[in-house]
mmCIF file of C-alpha atoms in Angstrom:
data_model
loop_
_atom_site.group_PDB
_atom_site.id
_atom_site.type_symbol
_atom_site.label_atom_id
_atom_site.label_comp_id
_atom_site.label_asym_id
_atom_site.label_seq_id
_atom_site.Cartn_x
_atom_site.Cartn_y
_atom_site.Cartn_z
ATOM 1 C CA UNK A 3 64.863 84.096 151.574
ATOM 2 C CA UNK A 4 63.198 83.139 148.321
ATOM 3 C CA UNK A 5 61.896 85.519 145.598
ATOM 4 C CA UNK A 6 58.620 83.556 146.584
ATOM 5 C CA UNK A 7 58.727 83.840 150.280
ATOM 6 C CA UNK A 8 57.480 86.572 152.330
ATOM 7 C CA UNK A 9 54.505 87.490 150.253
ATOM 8 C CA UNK A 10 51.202 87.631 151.638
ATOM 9 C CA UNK A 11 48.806 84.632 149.424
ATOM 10 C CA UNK A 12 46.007 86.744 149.812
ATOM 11 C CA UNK A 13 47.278 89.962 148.442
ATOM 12 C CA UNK A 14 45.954 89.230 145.060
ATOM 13 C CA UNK A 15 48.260 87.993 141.819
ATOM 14 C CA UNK A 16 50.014 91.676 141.428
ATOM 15 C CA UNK A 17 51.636 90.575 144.900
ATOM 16 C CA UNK A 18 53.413 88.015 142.588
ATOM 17 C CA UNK A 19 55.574 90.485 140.521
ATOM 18 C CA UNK A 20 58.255 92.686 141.730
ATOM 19 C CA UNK A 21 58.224 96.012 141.567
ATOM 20 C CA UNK A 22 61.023 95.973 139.152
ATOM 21 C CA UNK A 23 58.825 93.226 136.759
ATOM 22 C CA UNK A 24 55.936 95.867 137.331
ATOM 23 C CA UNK A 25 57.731 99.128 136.500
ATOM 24 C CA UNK A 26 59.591 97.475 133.333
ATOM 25 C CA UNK A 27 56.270 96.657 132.122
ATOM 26 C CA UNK A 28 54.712 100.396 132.419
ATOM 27 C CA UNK A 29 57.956 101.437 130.637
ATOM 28 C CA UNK A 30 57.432 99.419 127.799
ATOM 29 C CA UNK A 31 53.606 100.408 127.706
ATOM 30 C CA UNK A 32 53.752 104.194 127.956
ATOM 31 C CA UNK A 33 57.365 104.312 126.145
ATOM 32 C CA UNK A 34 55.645 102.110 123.028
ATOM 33 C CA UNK A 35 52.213 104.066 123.375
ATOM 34 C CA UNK A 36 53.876 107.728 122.952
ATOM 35 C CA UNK A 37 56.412 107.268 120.780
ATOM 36 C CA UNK A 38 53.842 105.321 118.451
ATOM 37 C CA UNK A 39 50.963 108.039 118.641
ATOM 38 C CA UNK A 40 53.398 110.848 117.973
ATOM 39 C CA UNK A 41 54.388 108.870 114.263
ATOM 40 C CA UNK A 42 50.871 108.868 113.768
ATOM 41 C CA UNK A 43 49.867 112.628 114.312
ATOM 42 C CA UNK A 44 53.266 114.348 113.317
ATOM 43 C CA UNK A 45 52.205 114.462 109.765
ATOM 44 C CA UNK A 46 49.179 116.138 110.563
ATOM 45 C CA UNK A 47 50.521 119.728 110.323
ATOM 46 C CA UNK A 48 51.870 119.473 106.810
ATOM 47 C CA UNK A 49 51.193 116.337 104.975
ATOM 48 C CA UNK A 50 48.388 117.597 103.041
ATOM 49 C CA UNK A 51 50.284 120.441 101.530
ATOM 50 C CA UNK A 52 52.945 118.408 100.192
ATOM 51 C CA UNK A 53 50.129 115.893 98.392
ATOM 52 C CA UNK A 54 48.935 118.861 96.897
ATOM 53 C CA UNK A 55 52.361 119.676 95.754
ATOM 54 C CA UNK A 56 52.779 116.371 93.744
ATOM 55 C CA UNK A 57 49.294 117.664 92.259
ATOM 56 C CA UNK A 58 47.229 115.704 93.409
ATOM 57 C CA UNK A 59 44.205 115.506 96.284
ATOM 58 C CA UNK A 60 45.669 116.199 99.511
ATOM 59 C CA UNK A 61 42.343 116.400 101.176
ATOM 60 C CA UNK A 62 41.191 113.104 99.907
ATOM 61 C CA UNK A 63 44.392 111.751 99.930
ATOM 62 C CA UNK A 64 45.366 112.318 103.472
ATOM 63 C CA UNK A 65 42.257 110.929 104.786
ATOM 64 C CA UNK A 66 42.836 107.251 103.284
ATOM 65 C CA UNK A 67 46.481 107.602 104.430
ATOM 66 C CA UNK A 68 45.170 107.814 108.309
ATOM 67 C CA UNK A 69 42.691 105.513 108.058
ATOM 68 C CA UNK A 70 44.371 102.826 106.875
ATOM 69 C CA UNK A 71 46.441 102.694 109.834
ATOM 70 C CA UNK A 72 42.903 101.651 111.970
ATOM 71 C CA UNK A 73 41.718 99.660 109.115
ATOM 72 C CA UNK A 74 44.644 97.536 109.399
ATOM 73 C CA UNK A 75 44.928 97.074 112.789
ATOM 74 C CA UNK A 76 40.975 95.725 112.756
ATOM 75 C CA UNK A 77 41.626 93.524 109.530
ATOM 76 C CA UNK A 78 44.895 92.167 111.360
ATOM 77 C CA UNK A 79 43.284 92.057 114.549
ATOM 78 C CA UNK A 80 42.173 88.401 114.707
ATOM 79 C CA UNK A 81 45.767 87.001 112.916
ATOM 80 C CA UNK A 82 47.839 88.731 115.527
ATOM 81 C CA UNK A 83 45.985 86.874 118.123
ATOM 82 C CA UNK A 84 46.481 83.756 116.396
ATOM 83 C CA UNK A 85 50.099 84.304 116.540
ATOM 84 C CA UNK A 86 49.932 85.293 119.793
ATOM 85 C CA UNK A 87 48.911 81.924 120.847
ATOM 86 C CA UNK A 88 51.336 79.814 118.359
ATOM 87 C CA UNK A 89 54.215 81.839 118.045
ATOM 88 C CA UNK A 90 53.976 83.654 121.509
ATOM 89 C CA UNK A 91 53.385 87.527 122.826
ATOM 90 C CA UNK A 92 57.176 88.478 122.928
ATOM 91 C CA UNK A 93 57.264 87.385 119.681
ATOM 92 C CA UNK A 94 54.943 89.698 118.390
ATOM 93 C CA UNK A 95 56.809 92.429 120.484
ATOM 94 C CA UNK A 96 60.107 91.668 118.829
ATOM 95 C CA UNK A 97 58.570 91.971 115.307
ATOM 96 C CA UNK A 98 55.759 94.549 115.703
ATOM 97 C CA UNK A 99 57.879 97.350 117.252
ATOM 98 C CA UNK A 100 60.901 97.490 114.821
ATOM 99 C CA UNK A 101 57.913 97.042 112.015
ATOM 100 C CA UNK A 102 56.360 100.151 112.863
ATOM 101 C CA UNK A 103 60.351 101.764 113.046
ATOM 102 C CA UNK A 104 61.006 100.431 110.071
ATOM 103 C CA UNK A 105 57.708 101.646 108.180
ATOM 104 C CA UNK A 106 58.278 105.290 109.269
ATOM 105 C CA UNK A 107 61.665 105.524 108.091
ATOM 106 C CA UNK A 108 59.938 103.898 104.580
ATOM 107 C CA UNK A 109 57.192 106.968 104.751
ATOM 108 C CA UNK A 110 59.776 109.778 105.679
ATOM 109 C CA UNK A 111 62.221 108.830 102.795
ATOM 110 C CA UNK A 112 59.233 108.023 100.024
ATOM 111 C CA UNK A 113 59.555 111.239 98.263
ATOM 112 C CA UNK A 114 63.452 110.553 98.066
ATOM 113 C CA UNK A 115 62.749 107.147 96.789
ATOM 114 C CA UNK A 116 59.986 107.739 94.225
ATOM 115 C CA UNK A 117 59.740 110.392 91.840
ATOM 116 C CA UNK A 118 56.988 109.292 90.388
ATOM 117 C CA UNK A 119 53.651 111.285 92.639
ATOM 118 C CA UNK A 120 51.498 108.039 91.746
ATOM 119 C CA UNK A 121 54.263 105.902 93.465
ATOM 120 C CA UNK A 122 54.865 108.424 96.249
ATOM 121 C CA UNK A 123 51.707 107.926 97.708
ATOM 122 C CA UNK A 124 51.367 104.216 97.063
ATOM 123 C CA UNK A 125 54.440 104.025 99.589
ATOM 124 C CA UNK A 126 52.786 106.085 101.782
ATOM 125 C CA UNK A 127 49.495 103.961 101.725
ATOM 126 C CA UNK A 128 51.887 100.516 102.072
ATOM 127 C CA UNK A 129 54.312 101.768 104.939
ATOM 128 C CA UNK A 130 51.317 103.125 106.714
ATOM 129 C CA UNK A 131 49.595 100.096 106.438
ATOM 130 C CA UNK A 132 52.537 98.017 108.104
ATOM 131 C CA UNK A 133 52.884 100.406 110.532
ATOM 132 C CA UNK A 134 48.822 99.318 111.624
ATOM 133 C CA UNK A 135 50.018 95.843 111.653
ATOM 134 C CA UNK A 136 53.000 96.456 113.680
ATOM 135 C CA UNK A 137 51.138 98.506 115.991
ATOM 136 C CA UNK A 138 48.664 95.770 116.016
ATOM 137 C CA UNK A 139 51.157 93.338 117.095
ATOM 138 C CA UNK A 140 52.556 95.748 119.705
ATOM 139 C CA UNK A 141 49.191 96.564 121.439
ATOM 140 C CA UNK A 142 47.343 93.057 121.255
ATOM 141 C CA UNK A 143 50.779 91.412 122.984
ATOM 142 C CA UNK A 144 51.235 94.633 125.380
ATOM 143 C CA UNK A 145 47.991 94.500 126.644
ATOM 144 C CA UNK A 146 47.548 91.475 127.296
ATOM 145 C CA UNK A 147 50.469 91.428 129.487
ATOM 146 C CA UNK A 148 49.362 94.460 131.408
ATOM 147 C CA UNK A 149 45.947 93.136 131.867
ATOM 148 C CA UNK A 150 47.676 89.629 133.501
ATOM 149 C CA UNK A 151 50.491 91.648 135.377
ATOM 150 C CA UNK A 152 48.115 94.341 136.724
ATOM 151 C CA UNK A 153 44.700 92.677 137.306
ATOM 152 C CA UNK A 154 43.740 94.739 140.705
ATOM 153 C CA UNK A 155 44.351 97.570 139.028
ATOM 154 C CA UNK A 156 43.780 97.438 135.520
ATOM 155 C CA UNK A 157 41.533 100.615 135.151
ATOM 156 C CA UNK A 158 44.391 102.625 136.556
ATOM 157 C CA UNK A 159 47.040 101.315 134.095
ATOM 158 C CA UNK A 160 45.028 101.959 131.276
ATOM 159 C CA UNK A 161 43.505 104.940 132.384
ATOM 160 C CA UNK A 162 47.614 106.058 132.566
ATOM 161 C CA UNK A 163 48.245 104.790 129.076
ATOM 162 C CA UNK A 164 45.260 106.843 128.051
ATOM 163 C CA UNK A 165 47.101 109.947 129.031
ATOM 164 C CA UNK A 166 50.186 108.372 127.505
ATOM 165 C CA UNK A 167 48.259 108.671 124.437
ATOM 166 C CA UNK A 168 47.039 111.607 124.489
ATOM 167 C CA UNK A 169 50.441 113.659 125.259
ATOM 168 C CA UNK A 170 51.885 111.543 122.338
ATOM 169 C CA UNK A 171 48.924 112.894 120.112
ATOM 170 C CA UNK A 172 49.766 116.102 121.565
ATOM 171 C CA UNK A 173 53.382 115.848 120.949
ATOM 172 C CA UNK A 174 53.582 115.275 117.479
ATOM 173 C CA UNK A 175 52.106 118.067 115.386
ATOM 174 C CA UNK A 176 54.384 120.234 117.325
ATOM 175 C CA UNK A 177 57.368 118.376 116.780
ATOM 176 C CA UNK A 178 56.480 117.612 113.047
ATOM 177 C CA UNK A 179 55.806 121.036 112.783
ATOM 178 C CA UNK A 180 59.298 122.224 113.992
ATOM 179 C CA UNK A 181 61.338 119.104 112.346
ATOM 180 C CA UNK A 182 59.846 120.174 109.069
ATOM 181 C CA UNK A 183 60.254 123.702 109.455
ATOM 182 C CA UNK A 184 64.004 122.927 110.156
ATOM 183 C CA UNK A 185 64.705 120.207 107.916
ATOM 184 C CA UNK A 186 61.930 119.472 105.126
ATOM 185 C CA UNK A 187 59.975 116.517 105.062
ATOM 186 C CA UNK A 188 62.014 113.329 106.012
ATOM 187 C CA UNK A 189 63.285 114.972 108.996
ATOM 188 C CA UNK A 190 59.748 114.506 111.446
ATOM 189 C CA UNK A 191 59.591 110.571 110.395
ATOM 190 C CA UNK A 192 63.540 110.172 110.854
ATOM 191 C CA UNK A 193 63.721 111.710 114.310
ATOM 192 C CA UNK A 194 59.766 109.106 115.058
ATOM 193 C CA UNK A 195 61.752 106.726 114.183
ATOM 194 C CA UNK A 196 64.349 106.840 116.721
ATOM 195 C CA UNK A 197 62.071 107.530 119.519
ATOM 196 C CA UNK A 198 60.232 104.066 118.795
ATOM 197 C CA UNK A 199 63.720 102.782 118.481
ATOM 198 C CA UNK A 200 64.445 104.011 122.035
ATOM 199 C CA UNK A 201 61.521 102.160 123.419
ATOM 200 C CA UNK A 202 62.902 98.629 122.232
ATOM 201 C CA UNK A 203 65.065 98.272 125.187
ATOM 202 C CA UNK A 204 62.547 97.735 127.534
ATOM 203 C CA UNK A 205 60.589 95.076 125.576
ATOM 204 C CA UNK A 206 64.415 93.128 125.479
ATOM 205 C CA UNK A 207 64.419 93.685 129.391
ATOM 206 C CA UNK A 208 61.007 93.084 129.925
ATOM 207 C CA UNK A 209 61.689 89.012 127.989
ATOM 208 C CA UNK A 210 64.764 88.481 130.126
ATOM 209 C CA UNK A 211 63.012 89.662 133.525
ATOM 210 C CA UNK A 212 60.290 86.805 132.052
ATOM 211 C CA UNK A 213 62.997 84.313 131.558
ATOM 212 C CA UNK A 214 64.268 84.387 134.649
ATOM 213 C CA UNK A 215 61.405 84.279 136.281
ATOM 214 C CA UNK A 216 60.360 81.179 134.364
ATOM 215 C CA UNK A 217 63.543 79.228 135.154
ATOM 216 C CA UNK A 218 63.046 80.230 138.674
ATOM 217 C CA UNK A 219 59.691 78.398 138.786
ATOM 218 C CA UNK A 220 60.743 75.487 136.695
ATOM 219 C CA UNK A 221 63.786 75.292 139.634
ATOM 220 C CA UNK A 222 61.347 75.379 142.369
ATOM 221 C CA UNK A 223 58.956 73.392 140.460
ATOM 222 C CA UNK A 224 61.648 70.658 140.419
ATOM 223 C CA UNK A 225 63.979 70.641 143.202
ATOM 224 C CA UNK A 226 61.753 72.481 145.792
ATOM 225 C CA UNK A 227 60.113 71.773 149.017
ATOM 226 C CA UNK A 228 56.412 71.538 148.922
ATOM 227 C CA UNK A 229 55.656 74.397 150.066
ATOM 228 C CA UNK A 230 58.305 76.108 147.942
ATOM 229 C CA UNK A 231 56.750 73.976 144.591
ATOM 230 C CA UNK A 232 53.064 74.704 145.683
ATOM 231 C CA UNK A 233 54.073 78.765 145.466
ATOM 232 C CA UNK A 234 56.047 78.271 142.463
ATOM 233 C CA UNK A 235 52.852 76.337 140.708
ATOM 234 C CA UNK A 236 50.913 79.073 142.059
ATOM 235 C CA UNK A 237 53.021 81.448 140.350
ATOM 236 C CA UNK A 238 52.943 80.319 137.397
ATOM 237 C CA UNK A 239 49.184 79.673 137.207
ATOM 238 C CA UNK A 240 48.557 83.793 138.058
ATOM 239 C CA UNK A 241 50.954 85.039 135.936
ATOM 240 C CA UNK A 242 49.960 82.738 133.026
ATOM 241 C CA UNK A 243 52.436 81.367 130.396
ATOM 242 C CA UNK A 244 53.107 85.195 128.898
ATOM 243 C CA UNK A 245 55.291 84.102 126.141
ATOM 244 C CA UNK A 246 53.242 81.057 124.834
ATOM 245 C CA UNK A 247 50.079 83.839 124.924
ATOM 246 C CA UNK A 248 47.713 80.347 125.774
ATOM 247 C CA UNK A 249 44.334 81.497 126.698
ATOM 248 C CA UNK A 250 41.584 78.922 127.841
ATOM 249 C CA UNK A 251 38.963 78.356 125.303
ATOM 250 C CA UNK A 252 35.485 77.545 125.869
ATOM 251 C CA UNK A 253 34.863 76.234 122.522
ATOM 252 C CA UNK A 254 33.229 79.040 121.027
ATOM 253 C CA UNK A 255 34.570 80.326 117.443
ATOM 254 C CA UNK A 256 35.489 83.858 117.310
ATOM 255 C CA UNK A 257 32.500 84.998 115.063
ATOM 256 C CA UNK A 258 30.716 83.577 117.626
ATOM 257 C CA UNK A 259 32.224 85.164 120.531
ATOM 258 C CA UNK A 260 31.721 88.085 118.676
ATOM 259 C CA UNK A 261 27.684 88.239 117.979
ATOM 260 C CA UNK A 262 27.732 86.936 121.728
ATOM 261 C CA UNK A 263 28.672 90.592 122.851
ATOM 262 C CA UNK A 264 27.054 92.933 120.344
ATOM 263 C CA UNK A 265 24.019 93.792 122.471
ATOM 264 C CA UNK A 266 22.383 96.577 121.378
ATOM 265 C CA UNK A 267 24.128 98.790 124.313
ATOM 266 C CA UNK A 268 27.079 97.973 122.875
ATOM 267 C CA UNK A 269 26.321 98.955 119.592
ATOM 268 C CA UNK A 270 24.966 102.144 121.124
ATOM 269 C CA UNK A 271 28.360 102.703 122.894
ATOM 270 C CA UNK A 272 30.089 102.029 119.966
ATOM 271 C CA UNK A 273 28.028 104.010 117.504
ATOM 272 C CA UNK A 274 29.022 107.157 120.065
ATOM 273 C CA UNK A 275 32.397 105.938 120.178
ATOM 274 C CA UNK A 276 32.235 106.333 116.098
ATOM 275 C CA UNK A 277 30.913 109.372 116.466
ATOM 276 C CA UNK A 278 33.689 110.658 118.652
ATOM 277 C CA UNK A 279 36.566 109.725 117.589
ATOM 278 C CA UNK A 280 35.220 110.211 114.011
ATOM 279 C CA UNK A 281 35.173 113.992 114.844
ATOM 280 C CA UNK A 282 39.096 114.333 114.909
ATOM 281 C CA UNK A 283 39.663 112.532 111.794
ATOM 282 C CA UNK A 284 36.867 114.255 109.865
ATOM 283 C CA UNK A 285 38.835 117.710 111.410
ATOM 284 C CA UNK A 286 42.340 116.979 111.084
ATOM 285 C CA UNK A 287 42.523 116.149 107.530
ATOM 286 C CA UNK A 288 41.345 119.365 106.226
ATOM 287 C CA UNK A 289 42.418 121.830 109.206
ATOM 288 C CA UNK A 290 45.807 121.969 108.198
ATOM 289 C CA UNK A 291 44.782 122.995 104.637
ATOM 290 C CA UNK A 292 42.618 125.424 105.585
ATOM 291 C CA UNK A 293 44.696 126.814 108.345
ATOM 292 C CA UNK A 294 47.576 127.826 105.570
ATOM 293 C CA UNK A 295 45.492 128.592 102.606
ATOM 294 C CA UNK A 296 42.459 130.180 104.111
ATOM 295 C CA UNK A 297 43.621 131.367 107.532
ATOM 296 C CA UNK A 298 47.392 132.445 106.347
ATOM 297 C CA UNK A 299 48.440 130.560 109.729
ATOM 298 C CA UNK A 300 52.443 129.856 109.428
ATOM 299 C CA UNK A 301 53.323 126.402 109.642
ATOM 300 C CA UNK A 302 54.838 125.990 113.094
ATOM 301 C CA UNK A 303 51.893 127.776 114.840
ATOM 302 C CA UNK A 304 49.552 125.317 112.543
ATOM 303 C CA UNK A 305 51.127 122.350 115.043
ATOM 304 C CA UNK A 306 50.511 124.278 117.908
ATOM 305 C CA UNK A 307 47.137 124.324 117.066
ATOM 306 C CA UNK A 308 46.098 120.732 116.785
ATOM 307 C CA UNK A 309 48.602 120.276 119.991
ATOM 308 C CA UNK A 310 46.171 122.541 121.641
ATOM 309 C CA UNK A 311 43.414 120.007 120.593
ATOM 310 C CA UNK A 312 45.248 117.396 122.000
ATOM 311 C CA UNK A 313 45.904 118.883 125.390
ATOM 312 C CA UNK A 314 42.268 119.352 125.739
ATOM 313 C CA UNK A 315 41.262 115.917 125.007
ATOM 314 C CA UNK A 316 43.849 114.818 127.256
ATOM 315 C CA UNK A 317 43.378 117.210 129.955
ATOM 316 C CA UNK A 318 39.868 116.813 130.402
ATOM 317 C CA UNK A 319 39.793 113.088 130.571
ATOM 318 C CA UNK A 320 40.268 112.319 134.160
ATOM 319 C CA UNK A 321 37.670 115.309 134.853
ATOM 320 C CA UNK A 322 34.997 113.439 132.609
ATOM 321 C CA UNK A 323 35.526 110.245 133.857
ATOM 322 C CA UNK A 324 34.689 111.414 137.732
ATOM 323 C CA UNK A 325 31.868 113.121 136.218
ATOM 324 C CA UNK A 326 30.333 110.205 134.317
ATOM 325 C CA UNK A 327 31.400 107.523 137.779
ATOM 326 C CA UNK A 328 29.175 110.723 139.541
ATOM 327 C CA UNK A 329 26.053 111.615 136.785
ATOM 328 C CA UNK A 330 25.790 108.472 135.020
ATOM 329 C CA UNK A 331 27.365 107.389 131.439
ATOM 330 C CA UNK A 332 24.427 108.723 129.751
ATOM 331 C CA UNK A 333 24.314 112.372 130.381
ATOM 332 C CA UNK A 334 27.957 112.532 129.513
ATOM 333 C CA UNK A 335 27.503 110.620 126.194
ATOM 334 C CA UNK A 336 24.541 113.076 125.536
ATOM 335 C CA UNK A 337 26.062 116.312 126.712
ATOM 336 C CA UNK A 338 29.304 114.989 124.718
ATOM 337 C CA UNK A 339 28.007 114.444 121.399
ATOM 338 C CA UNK A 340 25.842 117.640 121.816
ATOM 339 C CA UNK A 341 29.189 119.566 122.342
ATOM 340 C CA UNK A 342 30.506 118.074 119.063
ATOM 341 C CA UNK A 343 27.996 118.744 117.068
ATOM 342 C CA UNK A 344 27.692 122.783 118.348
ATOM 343 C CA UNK A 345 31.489 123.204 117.635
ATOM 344 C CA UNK A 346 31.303 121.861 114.062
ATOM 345 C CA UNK A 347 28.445 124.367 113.514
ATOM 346 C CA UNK A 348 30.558 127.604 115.012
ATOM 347 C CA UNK A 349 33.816 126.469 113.283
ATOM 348 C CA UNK A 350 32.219 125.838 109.518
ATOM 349 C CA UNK A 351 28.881 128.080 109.140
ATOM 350 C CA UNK A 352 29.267 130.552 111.606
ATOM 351 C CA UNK A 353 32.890 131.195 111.228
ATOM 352 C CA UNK A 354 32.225 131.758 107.804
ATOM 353 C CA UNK A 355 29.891 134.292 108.415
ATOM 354 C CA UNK A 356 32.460 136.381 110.934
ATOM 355 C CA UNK A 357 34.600 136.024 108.056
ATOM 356 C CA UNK A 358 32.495 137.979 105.697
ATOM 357 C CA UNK A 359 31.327 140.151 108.119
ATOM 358 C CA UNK A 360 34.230 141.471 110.341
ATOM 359 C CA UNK A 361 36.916 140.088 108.157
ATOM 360 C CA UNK A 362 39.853 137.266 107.833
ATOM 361 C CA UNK A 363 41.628 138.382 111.330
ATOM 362 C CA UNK A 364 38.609 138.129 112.771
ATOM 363 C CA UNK A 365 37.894 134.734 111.643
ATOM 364 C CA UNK A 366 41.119 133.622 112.587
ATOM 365 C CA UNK A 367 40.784 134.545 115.737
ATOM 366 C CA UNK A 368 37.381 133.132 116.277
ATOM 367 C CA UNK A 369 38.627 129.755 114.614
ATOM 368 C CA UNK A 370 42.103 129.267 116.940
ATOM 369 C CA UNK A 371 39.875 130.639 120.084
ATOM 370 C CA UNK A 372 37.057 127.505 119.406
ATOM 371 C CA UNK A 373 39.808 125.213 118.275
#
């Protein structure tokens, strides 16, 4: 029996994949999603600490190091969807994981390969930066092929790789912690490195699985029966070309696609979104500085800390997302940002103030219990 016969037509186009096409592609999505979010939080723990060593702003410093790793991917954005659709999705798989590989080597070995502090963090800003473009690449090409291979149950994917995320988040100021406890500063990026190595595999067996698939159709196409060629056609029409990334156009340009969509509930959404996410990157540069200098907390527990954090956010997704599907969106945006803004105020002001009052182990321990 074929590889086409036997499957219900009406099952919808997942029924078109096999579960070994299906589970190769969740591999390479969680396996390039975690290892990628833990090179992006490991340096949280201890990064701003060895600015300040070079004598220089680690504060101020560390915050343009993180967020040029967004900035790049929504500069680079709109290119990596143009070569997408000339050069093809696998094609941006092949070049944007071993990018971000290479990239975190490149920041784990910078104070090795500059002596100058100046030119330390310029390689940090410029191997960062790559890394956001070969993330870019990685996440624009992965999913697009999730959203094609899993379209009856999209929400459920990505609601997986959202945990995926959030352990990897989770994940790394523990292990960069530990790593640079153990073995100084390169160690964290080298051992990164070799877990976003590790995920390459499955984009090389995810393009051969998609190869042989395609000459599979192209044989049925040619030398089939009609019914045969008809499911073959059919095939290929649900699945979509996934290596030429071709999209149908409707003749709009992308700025205006763009002001098409931002509707002012969308810019609500999104201003909230800002808001959000905003709060761990206004945190997270400074919490590791104040954590050692103010707090005297040693470095390893520092990474528990923000792993802590991480768990949270993670844990309490699936909980908040019921909630929302049962109250409404709007209470939970409201309640959410309310939450936000209360913790800010008992971990600066009013931690402060148990600090002068009842003393520094007393503020520590009011600071790690909120936190």
């Amino acid at each position: 029996m074929s590889e086409f016969e036997g499957r219900s037509s009406t099952s919808g186009e997942e029924s078109e994949l096999t579960t070994r096409e299906k589970a190769v592609v969740i591999a390479m999505m969680t396996s390039v999603s975690f290892s990628s979010n833990i090179t992006i939080s490991l340096v949280l723990p201890f990064l701003p600490q060895e600015i300040n060593a070079l004598g220089l702003p680690g504060q101020l410093l560390t915050g343009f190091i993180f967020a040029i790793f967004p900035f790049m991917i929504l500069v680079l954005s709109p290119l990596c969807n143009l070569l997408a659709k000339r050069l093809g999705r696998v094609f941006l798989l092949y070049a944007g994981v071993p990018l971000q590989t290479v990239t975190v080597v490149v920041f784990g070995l910078s104070k090795m390969a500059c002596k100058n502090p100046k030119g330390v963090i310029g390689m940090f800003l410029v191997s960062r930066g790559l890394q956001g473009f070969g993330a870019a690449m990685a996440n624009l090409a992965i999913f697009a092929i999730v959203a094609e291979t899993f379209p009856n149950s999209l929400g459920k994917v990505m609601g997986l790789n959202e945990v995926i995320i959030g352990i990897g988040f989770m994940t790394g100021p523990v292990l960069g912690s530990l790593l640079y406890t153990s073995g100084g500063f390169s160690l964290p990026f080298l051992a990164a490195s070799g877990l976003l190595a590790l995920s390459f595999p499955f984009v090389i067996l995810y393009h051969r699985l998609h190869n042989k698939r395609r000459l599979t159709i192209t044989s049925y196409h040619h030398i089939g029966s009609s019914g045969d060629r008809g499911a073959a056609v059919g095939a290929e029409e649900n699945l979509v070309d996934f290596t030429s990334g071709e999209e149908k156009q409707n003749g709009m340009s992308f700025l205006d696609q763009v002001w098409g969509v931002l509707t002012w509930r969308v810019m609500v959404t999104a201003a909230v979104l800002l808001l959000g996410t905003g709060a761990f990157g206004w945190v997270e540069t400074i919490l590791s500085l104040h954590l050692q200098d103010d707090l005297n907390v040693k470095d390893k527990y520092i990474g528990v800390i923000f792993a802590v954090i991480n768990v949270t956010y993670s844990g309490f997704g699936p909980f908040v997302g019921a909630l929302a599907d049962t109250c409404g969106y709007k209470p939970i945006m409201v309640g959410g940002l309310m939450l936000s803004g209360l913790s800010f105020v008992l971990l600066g002001p009013a931690a402060t103030k148990v600090g002068d009052e009842a003393g520094l182990q007393a503020q520590r321990d009011w600071e790690v219990a909120l936190l």
